[in-house]
Amino acid sequence: MLGWIQHRWTGLFLLFLGLASLVLFLYGFFPLKYHSGKLSNIDDLPNFIDGVSIDGHQVYSSSESSVVLMVIDGLRYDFVTEEYMPYAGQLLKNKTACIYVSVAEPPTVTMPRIKAMMTGSVSTFADVALNFGAPAVQGDSVLRVAKARGRKTVMYGDDTWLRLFPGLWTEYDGTTSFFVTDYTEVDNNVTRHLDAVLTPDEKKKPTFDFLVLHYLGLDHIGHLEGARSAKIKPKLLEMDEVVKKIYTAMQEWDRSAVLIVCGDHGMRDAGGHGGASSSEVLVPLWVARAQDFSCPHPVGPGPTVAQVDLAPTIAWLLGAAPPGDSTGRILPSLLPSDVREHLYLLHVTAQHNTKQGLSTDAEYYHQFKRAEKQFSHFLVTGQQSAAKIAKEFYEESLEKMSEYLNVTTTSFDMFAIGVAIVMLYLIATSLLCVTLYSLQPDRARKTSTITRQHNTVSFQGSLVALFVVVLICSIILVTACFITETKSQVCSFTPEWIIQFAAIPFAMALTYFIIQKGVEKIKDLSTLNDLNTIDYLLIGGTIFHSFSFFGTSFIEEEHMTWYFFWNTLMFFVLVRTLVIVIMYLSKKMTGATEVQDKPELAQRMTAVGVGIVPKWVLLIALHRYLRTMNQTGDRWLFLPDTADWLNAPENAFYLQAHLVIGTIGTLLVCIRNLRYMNNVLHIHTILTLAAGFCILSYRISTKTLDVPLEDIQTWDPVQIVNVFWAVLILQFIFEVLSYIGAFRTCGLKPLEDITPATNKFVYNVPKAKTEDHFYDPVMDEPWNVEEVKLNFVRSSSHLMLNNMMLIVTLLMRPHNVIMVPSIFITCKLTSKCMDHKLLDSRSGKRTEVVDILSRTLVHMWIGILFFFYQGNSNSLASVDLGSGYVGLREYCPARVALRMGLHAYAGPALAGAALFCTIAAQAESWKEYLQQTWRATNILALHRVYALVVYCIIATVFRHHLFVWTVFSPKLLYDFVATVFSLQALGTIAQIEALAHITNKLARIFTNRSKL
C-alpha cells in the first residue's frame, strides 16, 4: 500500500475523486424538480361554489382571445420608456396599455424563465446546468392545455421553445439562441414572418390562437457590449416598431386579442445576466388589448407581479384550464369587469393553488374558505357587499399562497450531501498526507523505500486487506441507508446507481490506506523549518480564505479579500527586502565581519537593491492600475471603472493603445520564451510572429483596431482565426519533430546563438566513450537521455505557455489584453522574490522544498487575483459569452464552452503554466524536475479539494438561507468549473511528461546511430 502515497500522480487521481464527490454533492444540493404529473382539463373547472351551482365553462371562457406573447430577451424594466420605445410608452401614457414589474426568480437565464412562464411554477437552480441542453418539459404547460383545447399555436424565434415543448406547435421557425455575435439576422428571421401571420383570414379572424415571438438581438448586444452600448437604443426602437405593427394589426381583427410584451430576464450594465441584481430580476410586463381597454392602474411604475402569473393568464385567455403545477395568478388588468366572472376566476385560481400541497391548517386556506362562502352568498343574493368581501378575501389568500408557492422549497438529498462531504474530507486528508510526504527530505523517503523493501506483507495480503476494508465500508454504507430510511437515489440499488454505490466504499478504502501510510511514514518535516514570514502569510491566507465564506458578503465580494491579501503580500515583500538590504549596507559600512569577504553575497544584494526593488515598486503601481480596470462583485458594481472610460467612443485611441501594447507585449514575452525551444532556422520566431499577425488582423477585420489597411478590413475574421489555430498546431508539430531528430538527416540543428548549449535536443555520450550506438539501458551506456527529456519538458511547457497567452490575447476584450503580459511579468518577478536563497547569507542552504511551496501558493494567488481583475465574480452574470464565439460562424457547444472556460479562467491558467515553466527552467536535472512537479501538483490538488470540502460544509449549513440560490449556489458552480479546469491543467502536465517518454522512443526511429 506504500506505493500509493509514493506514486507521483496519486494527487491527480485524488483530485479526480474529489471532482466525482463534488458531482455527488451537487446532485444532492441541486435535485431536479419533478412535476406532480397533474394534467389540467377544462372539465375540472368547478360548477359549484360552496354548494351553489354555476356554469363554470360559460363563465370561464367568456373572455376567450387570441394572444400574442412577444418576448424580448434581456429586456430591462428601465428600457420601456418613451425615449427607447416611444410607441409603447405613448400607449402607457394614454392608458391603452398597462405595465407591470415582473419578478423573474433566479437563476435569470432563458430556459428556466421560459419554463416558469409556460408552466406557472418556479424552476430550480439546477436548470442553469440544463440551460444549454433544454430537455423537454415533462409536466403540464400552457402549450399542452392549449393543444388539448384545439388551439393553433405558432412560434418564431429562440429554438429553446421548440426543445422545451416539442410536438406542441402548429407552426414554427426556430433560431439558435447561443450565437451571441449575431444581433441582426436572428431578429430579422422573426420579423420576416409578421406580415403573413398577422394578416387575418377572409372573416377578419386571426389565423392563430397563440403566437410566440422571441427576439434575441437585444440580449446578444448586451453580452457583447453591455447595457449602455450605442446599439441598444436602435435595437429597442426596432422592437418598438414591431410592437406598433402587431398592435395596429390587432385593431383590424374581428376577435378579441391581447398583446403581451415582456423580457425573460434583464441584464446588468456590463451585459451579463444569471444573478439576482435588480437589473436582472425586474423585467417589464407590458399588456394591451385590441379594443375597449383602459388600464386600471395609475400612470407610472405598475404593480409588482410574478413571472409565473403569465401561465394562468394566457391559459385563461385561450379558454384552457391553468397548467397542473401552476402557482400564479391572473394579471389584474385583464380580469373581466363583470363581478361574477371576476370572482369566479379568483376562485378557480385560488382553488387550483390549494391543490399544490398547501396545508389546510394555514391561515391563507381558511381565508380562501371564507371567500368561497361570501362568493356563494353573492351568487344567491346578489349583494354587492358580499362580492366586495369575497374579492378582498380571495386576493389576500392568493397573495399569501403565491408567496409560499413561489419560494423554491427544494427537497435536498441529505444522504447524498452527507456522503459527498465525508468523501471530500477523506480525500482532503489523503492529499494532505501525500503532500507532506512529498515535502520530506530525500533521505526520509529513501528510508521509507527501504522499509517497504523489507516489508513482509505480500501483494496478495494487500489485496485481502483492501477487500476487507472495502467490505467494512460497504456494510457501513448499506446500514446507513436502512437506518436513515432515506429516499436518496444513492440507496436505491437500481442498475443506474449500483456502480456509483460500489465506487464509494472503494474510494473510502483507498483514502484510508493513504492516510494510514501517511501517518506512519511522515516523520521528518525539517525542510519546513526554513519557512519565513512571507510563507506563513501565504499559508495562513490560503487557509483562512475558505472559512471567510461563512459570510455572504465575503462570497459576493470575494475579490476584496484577494485584493487585501495581495496588497499585504506586496507590502511585506517590499518591506522585508528593503530592511535586509539596508541592514546589509549598514553592516558593510561598519565593517562587520559577517559580510566581509563574501563577494557572492554582495552580488546578490546589489541585484536585489538595483534590479528587484525598483521593479517591485513599478509592479505595485501596475497592479493598482489593473485593479481599477473592471468593477466586480455586487455592492460596488455600479461604480464607473477604467474599462467604462476606455470603451467610451471619445477614448477609442486609448482603448486601441491598450490593445496594441498588450498584444505586442505578449509577442515579446513569447519570443523571449523561444530560447527554451529548438528554434531551427528561426522557424518558431516566424510562426510566433505569424500568430501575432493573425491576432492583430482579427482585431482590424472586426473593426476593434482602426488602422488604414483597407485590405485587411475586408478579410473574413473566421478564416483569420482558422489560420491562427493552424499556426499554433504547426508550431507544436514542428517542435516534436525537431526533438525526435526528424530534421537531423537534413543537416538542420538548433541555432547556437539562440538556443543555450545546455538546451540542445541532441543525444550524445561523453567523449571518452568510443562506442557508436544508440542509448541502450542493458549496456548501461551513459547517454544524456534524461538531459534531453528535461529540455523537452522545458520546451513543451514554454510552448504551452506561449500558445495559451496568444489564445487568451485573441479571446480577451480589448481593454483586458494588457493583463496577459502583466500576468507573466507578475509571475516572473514574484517568483524571484520567493527564492529563499536570494536574501539569505547562507548560500549553501538547500531550500528547494520551501521554494516550491511558496512559489506554488503565490502563483495560485496571482491566478485568482487576475481572475477578478478581469471582471469575473461569483455571479453567473459575469460570464462573458462573447468570448465563446471568437472565430466561429455557427454555434458549436464544445468549442464555445472551451473558449468561454479558458477566457474566464485565463488568470489561473496562465499563472499555473508560468509556475511549471519556472520549475522546468530552474531544474538542474530530470530527477529534480520530477520531484518539484510532484510537490507542486500535490499542493495544487490539496488546495482545490480543501476549498471544496470547506465550502460544501458552508453551503450545507446555510441551505435554508435567504440567499442560498442567489449567493451560495452560483459559487458552487464556479467551484465545479474550477475543479474541472484544475484537473485538466494537472493532466496536461502529466501528458507533457508522458510525451517526453514517447518521443524518446520515437527518437530511435528518426535518429541515425552513426551520427549520435
Coordinates of N, CA and C in Angstrom, one line a residue, residues 148-244:
A148 N -54.8 20.7 -26.1 CA -55.9 19.9 -25.7 C -57.2 20.5 -26.0
R149 N -57.2 21.9 -26.1 CA -58.4 22.6 -26.5 C -58.5 22.9 -28.0
G150 N -57.5 22.3 -28.7 CA -57.6 22.5 -30.2 C -57.1 23.9 -30.6
R151 N -56.3 24.6 -29.8 CA -55.9 25.9 -30.2 C -54.7 25.8 -31.2
K152 N -54.6 26.8 -32.1 CA -53.4 26.8 -33.0 C -52.3 27.7 -32.4
T153 N -51.2 27.0 -32.2 CA -50.0 27.7 -31.6 C -48.9 27.9 -32.6
V154 N -48.3 29.1 -32.6 CA -47.3 29.4 -33.6 C -46.1 30.0 -32.8
M155 N -44.9 29.7 -33.3 CA -43.7 30.2 -32.6 C -42.6 30.6 -33.6
Y156 N -42.1 31.8 -33.5 CA -40.9 32.2 -34.3 C -39.9 32.8 -33.3
G157 N -38.7 32.3 -33.4 CA -37.6 32.9 -32.6 C -36.8 31.8 -31.9
D158 N -36.4 32.1 -30.7 CA -35.5 31.2 -30.0 C -35.9 29.7 -30.0
D159 N -35.0 28.9 -30.5 CA -35.4 27.5 -30.6 C -35.5 26.7 -29.3
T160 N -35.2 27.4 -28.2 CA -35.3 26.8 -26.8 C -36.8 26.4 -26.6
W161 N -37.7 27.2 -27.1 CA -39.1 26.9 -27.0 C -39.4 25.5 -27.7
L162 N -38.8 25.3 -28.8 CA -39.1 24.0 -29.5 C -38.5 22.8 -28.8
R163 N -37.4 23.0 -28.1 CA -36.8 21.9 -27.4 C -37.5 21.6 -26.1
L164 N -38.1 22.7 -25.5 CA -38.8 22.5 -24.2 C -40.2 21.9 -24.5
F165 N -40.8 22.3 -25.6 CA -42.2 21.9 -25.8 C -42.3 21.3 -27.2
P166 N -41.6 20.2 -27.5 CA -41.7 19.6 -28.8 C -43.0 19.0 -29.1
G167 N -43.4 19.1 -30.4 CA -44.7 18.5 -30.8 C -45.9 19.2 -30.4
L168 N -45.8 20.4 -29.8 CA -47.0 21.2 -29.4 C -47.2 22.4 -30.2
W169 N -46.5 22.5 -31.3 CA -46.7 23.7 -32.2 C -47.3 23.4 -33.5
T170 N -48.2 24.2 -33.9 CA -48.9 24.1 -35.2 C -47.9 24.5 -36.3
E171 N -47.2 25.6 -36.0 CA -46.3 26.2 -37.0 C -45.1 26.8 -36.2
Y172 N -43.9 26.7 -36.8 CA -42.8 27.3 -36.0 C -41.6 27.5 -37.0
D173 N -40.7 28.3 -36.5 CA -39.4 28.6 -37.2 C -38.4 29.0 -36.1
G174 N -37.5 28.2 -35.7 CA -36.6 28.5 -34.6 C -35.3 28.9 -35.1
T175 N -34.6 29.8 -34.2 CA -33.3 30.2 -34.5 C -32.5 29.9 -33.2
T176 N -31.2 29.6 -33.4 CA -30.3 29.3 -32.2 C -30.1 30.5 -31.4
S177 N -30.2 30.3 -30.1 CA -30.1 31.5 -29.2 C -28.7 31.7 -28.7
F178 N -27.7 30.8 -29.0 CA -26.4 30.9 -28.4 C -25.3 31.5 -29.2
F179 N -25.7 31.9 -30.5 CA -24.7 32.6 -31.3 C -24.8 34.1 -31.1
V180 N -24.1 34.5 -30.0 CA -24.4 35.9 -29.5 C -23.8 37.0 -30.3
T181 N -22.9 36.6 -31.3 CA -22.3 37.7 -32.1 C -23.3 38.2 -33.2
D182 N -24.4 37.5 -33.3 CA -25.4 37.9 -34.3 C -26.6 38.5 -33.6
Y183 N -26.8 39.8 -33.8 CA -27.9 40.5 -33.3 C -28.8 41.2 -34.3
T184 N -28.6 40.8 -35.6 CA -29.4 41.4 -36.7 C -30.2 40.3 -37.3
E185 N -29.6 39.3 -37.9 CA -30.3 38.2 -38.7 C -31.2 37.4 -37.7
V186 N -30.7 37.3 -36.5 CA -31.5 36.5 -35.5 C -32.9 37.1 -35.3
D187 N -33.0 38.4 -35.4 CA -34.3 39.1 -35.2 C -35.0 39.2 -36.5
N188 N -34.3 39.4 -37.6 CA -34.9 39.5 -38.9 C -35.6 38.2 -39.3
N189 N -35.1 37.1 -38.8 CA -35.7 35.8 -39.0 C -37.1 35.7 -38.4
V190 N -37.3 36.5 -37.3 CA -38.6 36.5 -36.7 C -39.5 37.5 -37.4
T191 N -39.0 38.7 -37.6 CA -39.8 39.8 -38.1 C -40.4 39.4 -39.5
R192 N -39.6 38.7 -40.3 CA -40.0 38.4 -41.7 C -41.3 37.6 -41.8
H193 N -41.7 37.0 -40.7 CA -42.9 36.2 -40.7 C -44.2 37.0 -40.3
L194 N -43.9 38.3 -39.8 CA -45.1 39.0 -39.3 C -46.1 39.3 -40.3
D195 N -45.8 39.8 -41.5 CA -46.8 40.2 -42.4 C -47.7 39.0 -42.7
A196 N -47.2 37.9 -42.8 CA -48.1 36.7 -43.2 C -48.9 36.3 -42.0
V197 N -48.3 36.2 -40.8 CA -49.0 35.7 -39.6 C -50.0 36.7 -39.1
L198 N -49.8 38.0 -39.3 CA -50.7 39.0 -38.7 C -51.9 39.3 -39.7
T199 N -51.8 38.8 -40.9 CA -52.9 39.0 -41.8 C -54.1 38.1 -41.5
P200 N -55.3 38.7 -41.3 CA -56.4 37.8 -40.9 C -57.0 37.1 -42.1
D201 N -57.8 36.1 -41.8 CA -58.5 35.4 -42.9 C -59.6 36.2 -43.5
E202 N -60.4 35.6 -44.4 CA -61.4 36.3 -45.1 C -62.5 36.8 -44.1
K203 N -62.6 36.1 -42.9 CA -63.6 36.5 -41.9 C -63.1 37.5 -40.9
K204 N -61.9 38.1 -41.2 CA -61.2 39.0 -40.3 C -60.8 38.4 -39.0
K205 N -60.7 37.1 -39.0 CA -60.2 36.4 -37.8 C -58.7 36.1 -37.9
P206 N -58.0 36.2 -36.9 CA -56.5 35.9 -36.9 C -56.4 34.4 -37.2
T207 N -55.3 34.1 -37.8 CA -55.0 32.7 -38.2 C -54.4 31.8 -37.1
F208 N -54.3 32.4 -36.0 CA -53.7 31.6 -34.8 C -54.5 31.9 -33.6
D209 N -54.2 31.1 -32.6 CA -54.8 31.4 -31.2 C -53.7 31.9 -30.3
F210 N -52.5 31.4 -30.4 CA -51.4 31.8 -29.5 C -50.1 31.9 -30.4
L211 N -49.6 33.1 -30.4 CA -48.4 33.4 -31.2 C -47.3 33.8 -30.2
V212 N -46.1 33.2 -30.3 CA -45.0 33.5 -29.5 C -43.9 34.0 -30.5
L213 N -43.4 35.2 -30.1 CA -42.3 35.8 -30.8 C -41.1 36.1 -29.8
H214 N -40.0 35.4 -30.1 CA -38.9 35.6 -29.1 C -37.7 36.2 -29.8
Y215 N -37.4 37.5 -29.5 CA -36.4 38.2 -30.1 C -35.1 38.1 -29.3
L216 N -34.0 37.9 -29.9 CA -32.7 37.6 -29.2 C -31.7 38.7 -29.3
G217 N -31.9 39.6 -30.3 CA -30.8 40.6 -30.6 C -30.4 41.5 -29.4
L218 N -31.4 42.0 -28.6 CA -31.0 42.9 -27.5 C -30.1 42.2 -26.5
D219 N -30.4 40.9 -26.2 CA -29.6 40.2 -25.3 C -28.2 40.0 -25.8
H220 N -28.1 39.7 -27.1 CA -26.8 39.5 -27.7 C -25.9 40.8 -27.7
I221 N -26.6 41.9 -27.9 CA -25.8 43.2 -27.8 C -25.3 43.4 -26.4
G222 N -26.2 43.1 -25.4 CA -25.8 43.2 -24.0 C -24.6 42.3 -23.7
H223 N -24.6 41.1 -24.2 CA -23.4 40.2 -23.9 C -22.2 40.7 -24.6
L224 N -22.3 41.3 -25.7 CA -21.1 41.8 -26.4 C -20.6 43.1 -26.0
E225 N -21.5 44.1 -25.7 CA -21.1 45.4 -25.5 C -21.7 46.1 -24.2
G226 N -22.6 45.4 -23.5 CA -23.1 45.9 -22.3 C -24.4 46.7 -22.5
A227 N -25.1 47.0 -21.4 CA -26.4 47.6 -21.5 C -26.4 49.1 -21.9
R228 N -25.2 49.7 -21.8 CA -25.1 51.1 -22.2 C -24.5 51.2 -23.6
S229 N -24.5 50.2 -24.4 CA -24.0 50.2 -25.7 C -24.8 51.2 -26.6
A230 N -24.1 51.8 -27.6 CA -24.9 52.7 -28.5 C -25.8 51.9 -29.4
K231 N -25.7 50.5 -29.5 CA -26.6 49.7 -30.3 C -27.9 49.4 -29.6
I232 N -27.9 49.6 -28.3 CA -29.1 49.3 -27.5 C -30.3 50.1 -28.0
K233 N -30.2 51.4 -28.1 CA -31.3 52.2 -28.5 C -31.9 51.9 -29.8
P234 N -31.1 51.8 -30.9 CA -31.6 51.4 -32.2 C -32.3 50.0 -32.1
K235 N -31.8 49.1 -31.4 CA -32.5 47.8 -31.3 C -33.8 47.9 -30.6
L236 N -33.9 48.8 -29.5 CA -35.2 49.0 -28.8 C -36.2 49.7 -29.7
L237 N -35.7 50.6 -30.5 CA -36.6 51.3 -31.5 C -37.1 50.3 -32.5
E238 N -36.3 49.4 -32.9 CA -36.7 48.3 -33.8 C -37.8 47.5 -33.2
M239 N -37.6 47.1 -31.9 CA -38.6 46.3 -31.2 C -39.9 47.1 -31.0
D240 N -39.8 48.5 -30.8 CA -41.0 49.3 -30.7 C -41.8 49.3 -32.0
E241 N -41.1 49.3 -33.1 CA -41.8 49.2 -34.4 C -42.5 47.9 -34.6
V242 N -42.0 46.8 -34.0 CA -42.7 45.5 -34.1 C -43.9 45.6 -33.2
V243 N -43.8 46.2 -32.0 CA -45.0 46.4 -31.2 C -46.1 47.2 -31.9
K244 N -45.7 48.2 -32.5 CA -46.6 49.1 -33.3 C -47.3 48.3 -34.4

